Amino acid sequence: MGGDHIICADNLDVLPGLPDRSFRLIYTDPPFNTGRRQSRPDGGAYEDRFDDYLAYLEPRLRHAHRLLDDAGTLYLHVDYREAHYCKVLLDEIFGRAAFLNEIIWAYDYG
């Protein structure tokens, strides 16, 4: 796969077919596990509820680890209620020394 691509699919269906160490940057914005039904502007909707959210994320993050080149960076956008659990999982997969920083959205500061 050469050049820039946007692939619209469940990433777990696509990730296994991508070559190792082929990306310098991965941004992933999974469902947030809000427990509520989420609607999209295109009319689509999904239940944003997982019995085991980390079990949902783990295989995707393991593929991300495999896909990042040695200088690669992963950005994981998750809800604040899940962030701490995700950090422990990321430490397990990538190693604690790989952590660079955390960005926190502040909605009430204008």
Tab-separated table of C-alpha atoms in Angstrom:
chain	number	residue	atom	x	y	z
A	1	MET	CA	0.000	0.000	0.000
A	2	GLY	CA	1.732	3.178	-1.132
A	3	GLY	CA	0.764	6.795	-0.604
A	4	ASP	CA	-1.925	8.196	1.652
A	5	HIS	CA	-5.130	6.238	2.175
A	6	ILE	CA	-8.284	6.458	4.215
A	7	ILE	CA	-9.887	3.071	4.770
A	8	CYS	CA	-13.455	3.026	6.063
A	9	ALA	CA	-13.973	-0.302	7.791
A	10	ASP	CA	-13.701	-2.040	11.128
A	11	ASN	CA	-9.966	-1.721	11.573
A	12	LEU	CA	-9.664	-5.235	12.987
A	13	ASP	CA	-10.703	-6.526	9.554
A	14	VAL	CA	-8.010	-4.462	7.798
A	15	LEU	CA	-5.042	-4.330	10.205
A	16	PRO	CA	-3.852	-7.947	9.822
A	17	GLY	CA	-3.238	-7.388	6.102
A	18	LEU	CA	-0.986	-4.358	6.553
A	19	PRO	CA	2.816	-4.766	6.561
A	20	ASP	CA	4.880	-4.522	9.760
A	21	ARG	CA	6.492	-1.186	10.596
A	22	SER	CA	4.718	0.582	7.748
A	23	PHE	CA	3.449	3.697	9.548
A	24	ARG	CA	5.135	6.657	11.195
A	25	LEU	CA	1.926	7.910	12.845
A	26	ILE	CA	-1.250	6.162	13.958
A	27	TYR	CA	-4.254	8.091	15.291
A	28	THR	CA	-7.082	5.972	16.597
A	29	ASP	CA	-10.424	7.252	17.866
A	30	PRO	CA	-12.357	4.181	19.032
A	31	PRO	CA	-15.844	4.243	20.513
A	32	PHE	CA	-15.729	5.719	24.032
A	33	ASN	CA	-17.789	3.102	25.905
A	34	THR	CA	-20.285	5.721	27.074
A	35	GLY	CA	-23.027	3.164	27.604
A	36	ARG	CA	-25.322	5.129	25.282
A	37	ARG	CA	-26.520	4.823	21.703
A	38	GLN	CA	-24.519	7.138	19.439
A	39	SER	CA	-25.943	8.653	16.249
A	40	ARG	CA	-23.943	9.920	13.296
A	41	PRO	CA	-24.858	12.754	10.892
A	42	ASP	CA	-25.128	10.252	8.011
A	43	GLY	CA	-27.990	8.503	9.818
A	44	GLY	CA	-25.893	5.628	11.133
A	45	ALA	CA	-25.915	4.679	14.790
A	46	TYR	CA	-24.241	2.243	17.136
A	47	GLU	CA	-24.463	1.060	20.715
A	48	ASP	CA	-21.438	2.497	22.492
A	49	ARG	CA	-21.378	-0.189	25.158
A	50	PHE	CA	-18.791	-2.893	25.785
A	51	ASP	CA	-18.847	-5.597	28.444
A	52	ASP	CA	-15.038	-5.660	28.268
A	53	TYR	CA	-13.727	-2.480	26.647
A	54	LEU	CA	-10.055	-3.402	27.009
A	55	ALA	CA	-10.672	-6.761	25.309
A	56	TYR	CA	-12.124	-4.776	22.398
A	57	LEU	CA	-9.112	-2.421	22.239
A	58	GLU	CA	-6.264	-4.825	22.920
A	59	PRO	CA	-6.034	-6.615	19.555
A	60	ARG	CA	-6.249	-3.284	17.743
A	61	LEU	CA	-3.474	-1.783	19.859
A	62	ARG	CA	-1.288	-4.866	19.387
A	63	HIS	CA	-1.627	-4.401	15.621
A	64	ALA	CA	-0.791	-0.705	16.029
A	65	HIS	CA	2.394	-1.697	17.858
A	66	ARG	CA	3.334	-4.056	15.019
A	67	LEU	CA	2.550	-1.443	12.376
A	68	LEU	CA	4.514	1.471	13.836
A	69	ASP	CA	8.014	1.955	12.527
A	70	ASP	CA	10.820	2.517	15.024
A	71	ALA	CA	10.278	6.294	15.037
A	72	GLY	CA	6.475	6.012	15.012
A	73	THR	CA	3.997	7.681	17.341
A	74	LEU	CA	0.555	6.450	18.433
A	75	TYR	CA	-2.232	8.822	19.408
A	76	LEU	CA	-5.146	7.145	21.183
A	77	HIS	CA	-8.259	9.295	21.711
A	78	VAL	CA	-10.402	7.845	24.509
A	79	ASP	CA	-12.922	9.028	27.071
A	80	TYR	CA	-11.582	10.219	30.419
A	81	ARG	CA	-13.485	7.414	32.152
A	82	GLU	CA	-11.420	4.812	30.245
A	83	ALA	CA	-8.089	6.646	29.875
A	84	HIS	CA	-6.393	5.231	32.966
A	85	TYR	CA	-7.237	1.633	32.102
A	86	CYS	CA	-6.059	2.215	28.527
A	87	LYS	CA	-2.768	3.661	29.793
A	88	VAL	CA	-2.036	0.445	31.717
A	89	LEU	CA	-2.827	-1.609	28.592
A	90	LEU	CA	-0.604	0.629	26.451
A	91	ASP	CA	2.230	0.243	28.988
A	92	GLU	CA	1.860	-3.532	28.716
A	93	ILE	CA	1.979	-3.503	24.908
A	94	PHE	CA	4.461	-0.701	24.157
A	95	GLY	CA	6.414	-0.561	27.430
A	96	ARG	CA	6.237	2.223	30.011
A	97	ALA	CA	9.285	3.977	28.559
A	98	ALA	CA	7.429	4.563	25.270
A	99	PHE	CA	4.933	6.965	26.872
A	100	LEU	CA	5.512	10.575	25.784
A	101	ASN	CA	2.605	12.660	27.050
A	102	GLU	CA	-1.127	12.978	27.617
A	103	ILE	CA	-3.382	15.584	26.059
A	104	ILE	CA	-6.495	16.463	28.057
A	105	TRP	CA	-9.459	18.195	26.455
A	106	ALA	CA	-10.756	21.112	28.536
A	107	TYR	CA	-14.260	21.974	27.346
A	108	ASP	CA	-14.976	24.690	29.899
A	109	TYR	CA	-12.059	27.063	29.238
A	110	GLY	CA	-13.550	28.852	26.221
